[in-house]
Structures are given as structure tokens and as C-alpha cells.
PDB file of C-alpha atoms in Angstrom:
ATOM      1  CA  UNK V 822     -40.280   1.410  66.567  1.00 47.00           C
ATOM      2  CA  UNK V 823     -40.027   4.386  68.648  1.00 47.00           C
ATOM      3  CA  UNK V 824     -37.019   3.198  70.117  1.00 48.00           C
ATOM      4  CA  UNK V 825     -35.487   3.118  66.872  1.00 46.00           C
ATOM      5  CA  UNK V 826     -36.348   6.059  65.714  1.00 44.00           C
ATOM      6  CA  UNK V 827     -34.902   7.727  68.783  1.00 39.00           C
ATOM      7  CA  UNK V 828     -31.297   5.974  67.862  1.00 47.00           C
ATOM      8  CA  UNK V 829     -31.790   6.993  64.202  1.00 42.00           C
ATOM      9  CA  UNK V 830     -32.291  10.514  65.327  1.00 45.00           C
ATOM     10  CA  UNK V 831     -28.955  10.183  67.620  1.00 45.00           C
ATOM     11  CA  UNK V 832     -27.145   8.873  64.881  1.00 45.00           C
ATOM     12  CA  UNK V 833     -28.271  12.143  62.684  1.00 38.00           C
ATOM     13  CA  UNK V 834     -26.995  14.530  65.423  1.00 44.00           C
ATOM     14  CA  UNK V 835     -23.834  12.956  65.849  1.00 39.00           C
ATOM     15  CA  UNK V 836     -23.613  13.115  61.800  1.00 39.00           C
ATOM     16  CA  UNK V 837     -24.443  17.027  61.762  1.00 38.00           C
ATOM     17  CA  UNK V 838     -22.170  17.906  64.763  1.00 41.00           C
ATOM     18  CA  UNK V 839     -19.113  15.899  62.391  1.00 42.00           C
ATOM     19  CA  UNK V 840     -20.052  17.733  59.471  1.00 42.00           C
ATOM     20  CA  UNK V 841     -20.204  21.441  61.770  1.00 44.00           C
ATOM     21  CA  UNK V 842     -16.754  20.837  62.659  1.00 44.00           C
ATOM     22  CA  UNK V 843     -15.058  19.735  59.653  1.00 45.00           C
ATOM     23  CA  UNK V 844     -16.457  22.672  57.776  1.00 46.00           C
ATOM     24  CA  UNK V 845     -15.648  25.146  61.082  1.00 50.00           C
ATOM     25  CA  UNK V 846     -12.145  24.171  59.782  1.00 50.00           C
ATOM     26  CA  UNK V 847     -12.235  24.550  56.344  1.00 51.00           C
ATOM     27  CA  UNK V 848     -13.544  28.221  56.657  1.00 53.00           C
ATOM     28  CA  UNK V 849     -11.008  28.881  59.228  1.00 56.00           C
ATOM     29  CA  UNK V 850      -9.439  32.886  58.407  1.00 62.00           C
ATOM     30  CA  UNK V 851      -6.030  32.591  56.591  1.00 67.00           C
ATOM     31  CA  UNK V 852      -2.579  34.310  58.330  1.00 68.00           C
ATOM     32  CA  UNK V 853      -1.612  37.929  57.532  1.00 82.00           C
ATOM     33  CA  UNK V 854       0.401  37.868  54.473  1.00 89.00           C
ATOM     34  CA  UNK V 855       3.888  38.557  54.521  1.00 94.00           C
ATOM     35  CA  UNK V 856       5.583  41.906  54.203  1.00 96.00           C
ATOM     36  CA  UNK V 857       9.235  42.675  54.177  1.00 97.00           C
ATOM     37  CA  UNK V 858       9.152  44.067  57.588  1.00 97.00           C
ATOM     38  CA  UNK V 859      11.904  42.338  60.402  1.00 95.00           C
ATOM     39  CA  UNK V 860      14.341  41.535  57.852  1.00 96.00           C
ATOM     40  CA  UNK V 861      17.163  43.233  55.566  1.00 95.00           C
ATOM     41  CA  UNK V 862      17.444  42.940  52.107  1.00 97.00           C
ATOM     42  CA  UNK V 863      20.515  43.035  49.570  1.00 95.00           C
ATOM     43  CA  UNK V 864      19.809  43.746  46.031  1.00 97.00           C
ATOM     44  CA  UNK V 865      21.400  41.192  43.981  1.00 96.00           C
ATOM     45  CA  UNK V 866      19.748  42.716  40.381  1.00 97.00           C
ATOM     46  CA  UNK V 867      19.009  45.841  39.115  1.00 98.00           C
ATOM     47  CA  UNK V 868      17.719  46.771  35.890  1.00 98.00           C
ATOM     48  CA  UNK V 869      16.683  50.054  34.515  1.00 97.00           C
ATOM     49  CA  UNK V 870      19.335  52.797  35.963  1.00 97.00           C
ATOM     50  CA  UNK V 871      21.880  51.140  37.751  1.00 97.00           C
ATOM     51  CA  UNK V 872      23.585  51.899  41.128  1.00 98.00           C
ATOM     52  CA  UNK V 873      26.114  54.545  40.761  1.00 97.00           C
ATOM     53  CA  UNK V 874      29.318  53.019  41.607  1.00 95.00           C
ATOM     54  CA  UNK V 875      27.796  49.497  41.647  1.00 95.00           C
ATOM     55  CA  UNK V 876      26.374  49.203  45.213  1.00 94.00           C
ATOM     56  CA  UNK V 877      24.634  47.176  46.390  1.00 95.00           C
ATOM     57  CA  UNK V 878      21.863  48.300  47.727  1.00 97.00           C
ATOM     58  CA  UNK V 879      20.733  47.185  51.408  1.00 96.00           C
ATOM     59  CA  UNK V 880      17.380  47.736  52.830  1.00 98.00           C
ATOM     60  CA  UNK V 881      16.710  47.319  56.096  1.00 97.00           C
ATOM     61  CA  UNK V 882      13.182  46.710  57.409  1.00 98.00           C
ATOM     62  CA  UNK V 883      12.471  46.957  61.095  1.00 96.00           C
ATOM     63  CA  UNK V 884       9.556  48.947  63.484  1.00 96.00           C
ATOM     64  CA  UNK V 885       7.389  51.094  61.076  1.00 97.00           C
ATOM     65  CA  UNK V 886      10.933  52.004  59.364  1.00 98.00           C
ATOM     66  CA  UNK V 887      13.316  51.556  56.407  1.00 98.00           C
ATOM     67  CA  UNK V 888      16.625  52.329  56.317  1.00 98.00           C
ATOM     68  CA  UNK V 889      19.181  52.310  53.200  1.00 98.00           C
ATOM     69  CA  UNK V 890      22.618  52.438  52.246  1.00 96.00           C
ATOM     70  CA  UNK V 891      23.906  52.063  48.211  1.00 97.00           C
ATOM     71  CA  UNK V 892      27.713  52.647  48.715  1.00 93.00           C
ATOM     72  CA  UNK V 893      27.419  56.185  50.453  1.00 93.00           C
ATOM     73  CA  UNK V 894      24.718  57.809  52.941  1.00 93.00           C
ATOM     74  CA  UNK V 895      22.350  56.029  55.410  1.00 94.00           C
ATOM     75  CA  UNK V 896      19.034  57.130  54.469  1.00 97.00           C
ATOM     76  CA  UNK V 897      15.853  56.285  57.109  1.00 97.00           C
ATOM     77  CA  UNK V 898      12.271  57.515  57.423  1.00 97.00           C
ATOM     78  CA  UNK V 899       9.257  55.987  58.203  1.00 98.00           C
ATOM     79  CA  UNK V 900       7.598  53.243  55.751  1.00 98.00           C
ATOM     80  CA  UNK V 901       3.702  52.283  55.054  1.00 98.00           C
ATOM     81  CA  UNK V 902       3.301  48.687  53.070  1.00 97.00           C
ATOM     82  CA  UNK V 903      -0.111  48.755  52.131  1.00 96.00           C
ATOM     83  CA  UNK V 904      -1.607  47.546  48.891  1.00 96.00           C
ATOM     84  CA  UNK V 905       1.674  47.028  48.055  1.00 98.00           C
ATOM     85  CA  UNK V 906       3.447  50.350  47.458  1.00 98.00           C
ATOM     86  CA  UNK V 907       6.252  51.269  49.544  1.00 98.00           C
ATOM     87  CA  UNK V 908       5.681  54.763  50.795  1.00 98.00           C
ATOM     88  CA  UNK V 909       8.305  56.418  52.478  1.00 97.00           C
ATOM     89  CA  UNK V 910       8.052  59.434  54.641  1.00 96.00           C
ATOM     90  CA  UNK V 911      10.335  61.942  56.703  1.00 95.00           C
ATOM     91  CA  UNK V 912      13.307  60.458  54.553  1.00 95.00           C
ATOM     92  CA  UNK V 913      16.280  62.210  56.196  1.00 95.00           C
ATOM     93  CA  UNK V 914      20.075  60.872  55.951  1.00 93.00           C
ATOM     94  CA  UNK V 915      23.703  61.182  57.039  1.00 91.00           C
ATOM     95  CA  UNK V 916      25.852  63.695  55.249  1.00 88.00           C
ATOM     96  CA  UNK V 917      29.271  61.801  54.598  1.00 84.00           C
ATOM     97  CA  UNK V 918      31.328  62.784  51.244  1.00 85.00           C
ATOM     98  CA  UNK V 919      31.646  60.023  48.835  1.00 88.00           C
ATOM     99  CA  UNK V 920      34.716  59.816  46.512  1.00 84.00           C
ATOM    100  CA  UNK V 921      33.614  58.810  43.013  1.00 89.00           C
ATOM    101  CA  UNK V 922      30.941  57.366  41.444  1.00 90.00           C
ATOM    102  CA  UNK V 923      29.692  56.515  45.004  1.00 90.00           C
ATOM    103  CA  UNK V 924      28.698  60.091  45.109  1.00 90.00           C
ATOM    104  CA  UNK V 925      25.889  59.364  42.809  1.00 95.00           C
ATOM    105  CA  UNK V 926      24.420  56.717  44.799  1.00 96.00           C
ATOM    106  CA  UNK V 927      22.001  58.937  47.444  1.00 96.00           C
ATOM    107  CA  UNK V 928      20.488  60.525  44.607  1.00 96.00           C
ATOM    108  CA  UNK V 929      20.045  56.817  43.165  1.00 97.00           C
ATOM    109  CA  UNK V 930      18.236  55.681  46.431  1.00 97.00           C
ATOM    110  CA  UNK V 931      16.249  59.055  47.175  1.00 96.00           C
ATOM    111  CA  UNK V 932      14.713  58.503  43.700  1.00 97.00           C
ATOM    112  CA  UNK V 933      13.613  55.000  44.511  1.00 97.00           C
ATOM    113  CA  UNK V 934      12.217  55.503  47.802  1.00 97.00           C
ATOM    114  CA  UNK V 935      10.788  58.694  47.069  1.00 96.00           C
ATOM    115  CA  UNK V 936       9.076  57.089  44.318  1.00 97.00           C
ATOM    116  CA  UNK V 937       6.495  55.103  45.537  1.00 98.00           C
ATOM    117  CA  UNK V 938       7.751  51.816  44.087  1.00 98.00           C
ATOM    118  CA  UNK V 939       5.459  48.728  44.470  1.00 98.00           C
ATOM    119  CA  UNK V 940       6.416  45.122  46.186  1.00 98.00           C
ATOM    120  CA  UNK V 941       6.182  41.917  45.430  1.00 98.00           C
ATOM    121  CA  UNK V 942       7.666  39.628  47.989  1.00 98.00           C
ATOM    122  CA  UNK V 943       8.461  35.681  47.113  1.00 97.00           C
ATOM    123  CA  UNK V 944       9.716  34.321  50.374  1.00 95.00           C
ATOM    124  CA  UNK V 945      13.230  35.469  50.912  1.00 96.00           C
ATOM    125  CA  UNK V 946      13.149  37.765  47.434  1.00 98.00           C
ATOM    126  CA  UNK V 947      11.844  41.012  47.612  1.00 98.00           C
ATOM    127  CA  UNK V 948      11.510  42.994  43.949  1.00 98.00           C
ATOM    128  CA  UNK V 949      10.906  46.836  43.800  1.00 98.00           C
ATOM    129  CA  UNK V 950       9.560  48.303  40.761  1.00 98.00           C
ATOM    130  CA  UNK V 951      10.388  52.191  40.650  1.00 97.00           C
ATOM    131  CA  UNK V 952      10.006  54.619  37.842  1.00 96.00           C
ATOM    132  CA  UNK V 953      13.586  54.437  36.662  1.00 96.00           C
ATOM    133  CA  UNK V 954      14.675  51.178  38.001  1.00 97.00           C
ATOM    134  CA  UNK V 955      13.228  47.179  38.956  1.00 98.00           C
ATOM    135  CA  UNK V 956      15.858  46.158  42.128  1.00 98.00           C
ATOM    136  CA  UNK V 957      15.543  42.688  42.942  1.00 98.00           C
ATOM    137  CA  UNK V 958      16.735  42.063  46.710  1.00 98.00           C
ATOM    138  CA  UNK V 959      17.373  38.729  48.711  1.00 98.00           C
ATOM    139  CA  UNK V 960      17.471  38.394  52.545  1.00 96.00           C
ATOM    140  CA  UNK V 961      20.796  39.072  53.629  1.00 92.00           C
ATOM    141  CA  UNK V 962      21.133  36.066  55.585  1.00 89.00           C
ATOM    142  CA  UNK V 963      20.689  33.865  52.500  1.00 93.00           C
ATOM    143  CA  UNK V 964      23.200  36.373  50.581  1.00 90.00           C
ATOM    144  CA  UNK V 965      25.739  37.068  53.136  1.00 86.00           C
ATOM    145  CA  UNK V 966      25.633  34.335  56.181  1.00 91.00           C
ATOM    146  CA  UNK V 967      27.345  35.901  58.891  1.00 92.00           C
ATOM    147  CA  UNK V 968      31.495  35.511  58.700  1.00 94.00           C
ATOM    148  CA  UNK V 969      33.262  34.160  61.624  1.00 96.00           C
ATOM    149  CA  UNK V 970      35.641  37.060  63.156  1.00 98.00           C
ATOM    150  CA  UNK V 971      38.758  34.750  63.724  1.00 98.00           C
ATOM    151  CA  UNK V 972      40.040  33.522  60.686  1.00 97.00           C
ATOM    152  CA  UNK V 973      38.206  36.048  58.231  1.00 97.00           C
ATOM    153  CA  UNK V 974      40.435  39.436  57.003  1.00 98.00           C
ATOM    154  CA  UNK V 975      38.929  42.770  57.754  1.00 98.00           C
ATOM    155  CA  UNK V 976      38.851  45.806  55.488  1.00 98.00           C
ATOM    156  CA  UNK V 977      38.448  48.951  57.337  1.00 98.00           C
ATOM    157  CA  UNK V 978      35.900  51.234  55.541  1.00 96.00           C
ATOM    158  CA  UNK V 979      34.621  53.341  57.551  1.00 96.00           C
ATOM    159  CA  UNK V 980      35.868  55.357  61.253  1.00 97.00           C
ATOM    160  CA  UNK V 981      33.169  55.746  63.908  1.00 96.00           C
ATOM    161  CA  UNK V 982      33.414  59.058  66.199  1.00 89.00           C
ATOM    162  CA  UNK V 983      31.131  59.582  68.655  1.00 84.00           C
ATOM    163  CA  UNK V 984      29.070  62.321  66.565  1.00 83.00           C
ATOM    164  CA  UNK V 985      29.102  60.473  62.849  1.00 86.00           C
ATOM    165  CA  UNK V 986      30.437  58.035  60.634  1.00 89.00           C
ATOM    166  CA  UNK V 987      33.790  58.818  58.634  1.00 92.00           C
ATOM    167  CA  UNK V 988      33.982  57.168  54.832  1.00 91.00           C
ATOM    168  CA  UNK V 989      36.997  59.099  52.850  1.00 94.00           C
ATOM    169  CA  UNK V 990      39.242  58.505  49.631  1.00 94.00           C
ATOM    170  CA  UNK V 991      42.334  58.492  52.410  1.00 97.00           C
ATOM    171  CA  UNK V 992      40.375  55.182  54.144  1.00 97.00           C
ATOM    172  CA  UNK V 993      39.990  53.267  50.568  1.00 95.00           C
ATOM    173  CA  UNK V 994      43.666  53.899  49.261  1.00 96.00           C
ATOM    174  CA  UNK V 995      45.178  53.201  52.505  1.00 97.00           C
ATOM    175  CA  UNK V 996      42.792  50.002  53.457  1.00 97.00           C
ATOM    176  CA  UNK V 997      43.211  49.226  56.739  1.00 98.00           C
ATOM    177  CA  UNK V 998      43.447  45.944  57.707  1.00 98.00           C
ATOM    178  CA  UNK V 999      42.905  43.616  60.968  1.00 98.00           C
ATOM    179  CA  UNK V1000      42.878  39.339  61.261  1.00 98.00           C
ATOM    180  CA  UNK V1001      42.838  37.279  64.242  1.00 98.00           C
ATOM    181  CA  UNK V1002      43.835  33.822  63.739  1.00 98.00           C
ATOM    182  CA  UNK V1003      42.218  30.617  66.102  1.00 97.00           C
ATOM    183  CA  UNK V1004      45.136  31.301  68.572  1.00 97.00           C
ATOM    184  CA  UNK V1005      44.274  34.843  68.698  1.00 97.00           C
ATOM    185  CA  UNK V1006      47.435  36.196  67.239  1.00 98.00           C
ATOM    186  CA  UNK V1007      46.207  39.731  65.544  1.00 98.00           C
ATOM    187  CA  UNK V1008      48.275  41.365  62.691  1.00 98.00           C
ATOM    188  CA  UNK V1009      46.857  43.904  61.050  1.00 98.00           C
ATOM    189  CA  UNK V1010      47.960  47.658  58.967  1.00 98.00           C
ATOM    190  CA  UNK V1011      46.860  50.619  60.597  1.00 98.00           C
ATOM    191  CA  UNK V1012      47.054  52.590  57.412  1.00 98.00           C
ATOM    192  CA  UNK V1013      50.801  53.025  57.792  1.00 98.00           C
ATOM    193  CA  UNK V1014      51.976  50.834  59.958  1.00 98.00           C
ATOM    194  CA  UNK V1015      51.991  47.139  60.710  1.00 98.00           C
ATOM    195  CA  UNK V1016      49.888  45.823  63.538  1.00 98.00           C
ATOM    196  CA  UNK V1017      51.284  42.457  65.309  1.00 98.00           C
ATOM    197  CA  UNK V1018      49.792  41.495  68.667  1.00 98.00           C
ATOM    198  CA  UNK V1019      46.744  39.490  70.434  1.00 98.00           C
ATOM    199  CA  UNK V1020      42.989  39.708  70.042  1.00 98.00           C
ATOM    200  CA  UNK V1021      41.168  37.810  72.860  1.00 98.00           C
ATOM    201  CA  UNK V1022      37.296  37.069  71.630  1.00 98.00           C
ATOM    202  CA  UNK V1023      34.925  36.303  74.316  1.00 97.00           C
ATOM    203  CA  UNK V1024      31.367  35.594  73.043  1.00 96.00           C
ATOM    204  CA  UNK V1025      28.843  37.617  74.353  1.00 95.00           C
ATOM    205  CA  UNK V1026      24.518  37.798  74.347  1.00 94.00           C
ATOM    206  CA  UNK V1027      25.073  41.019  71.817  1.00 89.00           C
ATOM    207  CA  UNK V1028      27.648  39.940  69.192  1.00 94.00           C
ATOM    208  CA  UNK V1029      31.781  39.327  71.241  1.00 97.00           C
ATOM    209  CA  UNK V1030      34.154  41.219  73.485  1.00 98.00           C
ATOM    210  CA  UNK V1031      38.065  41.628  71.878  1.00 98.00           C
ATOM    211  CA  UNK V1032      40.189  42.475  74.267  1.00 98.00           C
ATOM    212  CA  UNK V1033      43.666  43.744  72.114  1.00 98.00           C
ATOM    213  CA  UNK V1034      46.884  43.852  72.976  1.00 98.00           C
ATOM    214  CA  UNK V1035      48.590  45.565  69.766  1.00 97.00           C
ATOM    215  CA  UNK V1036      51.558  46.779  69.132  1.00 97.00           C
ATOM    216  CA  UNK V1037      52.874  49.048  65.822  1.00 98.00           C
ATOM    217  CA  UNK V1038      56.125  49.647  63.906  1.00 98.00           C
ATOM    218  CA  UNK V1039      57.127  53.406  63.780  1.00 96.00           C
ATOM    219  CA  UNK V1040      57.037  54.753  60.442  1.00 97.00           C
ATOM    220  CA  UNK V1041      55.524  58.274  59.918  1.00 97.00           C
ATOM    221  CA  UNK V1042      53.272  58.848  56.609  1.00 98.00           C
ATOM    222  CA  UNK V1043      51.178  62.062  55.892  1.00 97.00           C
ATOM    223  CA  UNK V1044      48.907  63.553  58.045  1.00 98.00           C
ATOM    224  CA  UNK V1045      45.711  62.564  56.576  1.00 97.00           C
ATOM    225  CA  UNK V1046      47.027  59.023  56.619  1.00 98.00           C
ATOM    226  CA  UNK V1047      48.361  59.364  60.638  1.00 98.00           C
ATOM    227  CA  UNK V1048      44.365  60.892  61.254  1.00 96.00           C
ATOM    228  CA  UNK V1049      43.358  57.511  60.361  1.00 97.00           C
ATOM    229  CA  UNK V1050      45.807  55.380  61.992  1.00 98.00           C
ATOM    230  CA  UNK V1051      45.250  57.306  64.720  1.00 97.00           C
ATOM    231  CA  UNK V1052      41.536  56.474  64.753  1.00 97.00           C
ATOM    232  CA  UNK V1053      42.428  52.585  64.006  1.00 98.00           C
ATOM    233  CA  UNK V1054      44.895  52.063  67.159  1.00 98.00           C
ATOM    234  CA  UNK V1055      42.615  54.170  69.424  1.00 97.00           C
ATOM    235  CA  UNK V1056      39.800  51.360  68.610  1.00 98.00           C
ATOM    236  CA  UNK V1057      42.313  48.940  69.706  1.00 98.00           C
ATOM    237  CA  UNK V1058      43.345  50.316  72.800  1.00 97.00           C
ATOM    238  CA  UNK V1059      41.558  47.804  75.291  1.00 97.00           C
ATOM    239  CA  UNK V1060      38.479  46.344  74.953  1.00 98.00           C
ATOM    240  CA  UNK V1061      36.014  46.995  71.980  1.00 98.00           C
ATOM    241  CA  UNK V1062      32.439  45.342  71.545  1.00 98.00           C
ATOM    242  CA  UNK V1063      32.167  43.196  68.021  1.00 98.00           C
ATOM    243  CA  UNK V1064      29.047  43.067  66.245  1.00 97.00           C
ATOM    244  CA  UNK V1065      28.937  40.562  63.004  1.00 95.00           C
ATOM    245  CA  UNK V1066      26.348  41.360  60.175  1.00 89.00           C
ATOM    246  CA  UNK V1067      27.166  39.352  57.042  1.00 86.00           C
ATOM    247  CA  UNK V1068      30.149  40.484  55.974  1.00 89.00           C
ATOM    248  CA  UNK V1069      30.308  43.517  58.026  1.00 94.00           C
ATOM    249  CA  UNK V1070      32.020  43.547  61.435  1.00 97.00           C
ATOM    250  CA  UNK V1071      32.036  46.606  63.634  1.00 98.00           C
ATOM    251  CA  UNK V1072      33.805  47.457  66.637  1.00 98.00           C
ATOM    252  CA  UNK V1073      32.908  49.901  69.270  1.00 98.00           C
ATOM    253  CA  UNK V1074      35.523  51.141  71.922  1.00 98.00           C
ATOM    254  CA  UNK V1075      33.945  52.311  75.108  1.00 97.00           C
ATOM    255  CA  UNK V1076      36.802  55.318  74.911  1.00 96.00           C
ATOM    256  CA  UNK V1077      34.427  56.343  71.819  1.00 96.00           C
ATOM    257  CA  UNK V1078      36.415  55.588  68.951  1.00 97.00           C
ATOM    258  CA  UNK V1079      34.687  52.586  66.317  1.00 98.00           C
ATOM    259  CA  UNK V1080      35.850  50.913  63.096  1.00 98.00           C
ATOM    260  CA  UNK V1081      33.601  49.857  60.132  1.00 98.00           C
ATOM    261  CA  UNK V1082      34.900  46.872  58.660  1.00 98.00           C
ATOM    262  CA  UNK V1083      34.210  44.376  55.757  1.00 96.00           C
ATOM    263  CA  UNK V1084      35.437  41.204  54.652  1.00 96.00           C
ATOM    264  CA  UNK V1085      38.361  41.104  52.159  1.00 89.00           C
TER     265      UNK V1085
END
């Protein structure tokens, strides 16, 4: 009998050490939860007060740091996520005049962000309740899949310099234009004359390389249209690095001149 009494004890061990570990992984410490941080947002709701001069409203999450755009100013700062109140600090922003109703729209987002809205985040949708206004936003990438630059139009809307960004009333009523078919013929309107030529993509690790060849007609319009044309052949004037977000694509000429373009 002692002999079995030894196996019947084995037997119990074994049992306990199978019970140890299956409830070692039942009590095992769930994941951090999700926050919005590492990805960018575009509101696709809003009610309350709307977005002066419609928006939308992008919010970009990334390193500690929000940044926002409604249809006018970048506005950034520094942003804390606990208990689920987005608290912005040091909110600062670029200084660009708006024409129109966009005008309205930094006031718009300074009120939300400086409001201490809460979060509620449902995998890709992220809602905002302020004071004034409930924003529902969904990841960009589910919004706005990135748009292929050969083949797509581009709307210039804003001019890059090396010291700021350049949005104006001239820009909109002009609308620049650029396309570059799957041959690589580019046509395009500088903002007063026509653009015919090549475009040359080259994919690279950080977005593409276009190397243009353009050439213009010769018509002369008013000065504050010629200031942008100017800007608009200058980006094209050799080689300029592409960068595709969504439907924004933005080109960067080493000689320091940059276009801002969307998708028509």
C-alpha cells in the first residue's frame, strides 16, 4: 500500500502543478489600452458649432504632441491623455491670413483644444467632446488612402518658402495645377500659364524623387498672380522630393522653393 500511496501522491502534484499554470494564465495583466497617439485623425462629424468654412479638421498625434489644422493655421503644443481628457499645453501656431470663412477656423480649434475635451477612442474612430462642439474623427488612412502621384490631378494650395507656409485668396482663384500621366508627360497651369513637359518619378525610402523638365507659354498676368507662378516654376526647376499623405502631395525643391498640393 505504500507504494500506492506514493503514486497517488505523484498523481496529486502533477494535478496541482496543471491547475498553477492554467490559472498563472488566466490572471495574466491585460495590454495598455489604446490612445490616439501615432496616428492622424480626420473629423468626418461635427455637431455643436461647426467648422468655420467647413474644414475638416485633422489631428495629428505623434511624440508627447498634437498638432492641428481646420482650413487655416497649424496649431501644435504638447498633449497629456490621461483619464481621458485631452490636455493641451504650450499651444502656439503659424500666422498665415485666411480669406473667408477660413479665417474663423483657428479660433474654432483653439477653443477645442484649449478646452479640455474628453476621448473616447473605438478602434480607428476617435470622438472629442468639447464645450461647444462633439467632433467625431476617423484615421486618415481609412478616410483618405494615400493617392498615387501619376495619374491623380494636383491643386496647388499652398507655396512653401524657406521661412513659412504661403495660403492666399490669389492661390485659390488662380488654382494651380500639375498631372503626370504613366508615361510621365506633365501638363500643368502655373497660375497663368500652361505647363507642358516631363515629370520623371523615382521611388524613394522617404516618399519619390521628380525630376521635371517643364516648359511654359508666355503670357503676362498681374503681379500678384506672376508672384505665384513664379513660386510654382521655381519648384519645378530640377529635382524636388514628393511626399504623399492622403490626398495631400508636397514637393520640396532643394533650391528652397515647395508646393502644397491636394487632389482635385
Amino acid at each position: 500500500m505504500p507504494g500506492r500511496a506514493l503514486r497517488c501522491g505523484a498523481a496529486l502534484t502533477l494535478i496541482l502543478l496543471a491547475s498553477t499554470a492554467c490559472g498563472n494564465g488566466d490572471s495574466a495583466a491585460p495590454g495598455p489600452e489604446a490612445t490616439p497617439m501615432g496616428t492622424t485623425y480626420l473629423s468626418t462629424e461635427v455637431t455643436g458649432t461647426p467648422i468655420p468654412g467647413g474644414g475638416p479638421l485633422t489631428l495629428d498625434f505623434a511624440d508627447g504632441r498634437i498638432t492641428a489644422e481646420a482650413g487655416c493655421n497649424t496649431h501644435s503644443g504638447a498633449v497629456d491623455l490621461r483619464d481621458h481628457v485631452l490636455h493641451v499645453s504650450d499651444l502656439a501656431s503659424t500666422l498665415a491670413a485666411c480669406p473667408g470663412e477660413r479665417a474663423g477656423a483657428d479660433a474654432w480649434v483653439g477653443d477645442l483644444l484649449r478646452g479640455d475635451p474628453t476621448w473616447e477612442l473605438d478602434r480607428d474612430r476617435l470622438t472629442l467632446f468639447g464645450k461647444k462642439s462633439t467632433v467625431v474623427l476617423t484615421d486618415k488612412k481609412v478616410v483618405q488612402p494615400d493617392r498615387p502621384i501619376r495619374g491623380t490631378e494636383w491643386v496647388v494650395t499652398a507655396l512653401l518658402t524657406p521661412d513659412a507656409r504661403v495660403q492666399s485668396r490669389t492661390i485659390d482663384e488662380v488654382r494651380p495645377t500639375l498631372a503626370i500621366a504613366e508615361d510621365d508627360a506633365l501638363t500643368g497651369f502655373a497660375g497663368c500659364n500652361r505647363i507642358t513637359g516631363r515629370a520623371v518619378v523615382t521611388d524613394t525610402p522617404a516618399g519619390a524623387d521628380i525630376a521635371f523638365t517643364a516648359a511654359t507659354t508666355r503670357m503676362m498676368c498681374a503681379p500678384e498672380v506672376m508672384a505665384v507662378e513664379q513660386t510654382v516654376l521655381a519648384t519645378l526647376d530640377g529635382t524636388a522630393q514628393a511626399t504623399v499623405d492622403a490626398d495631400t502631395l508636397t514637393l520640396r525643391n532643394p533650391n528652397g522653393h515647395g508646393l502644397v498640393l491636394r487632389a482635385g
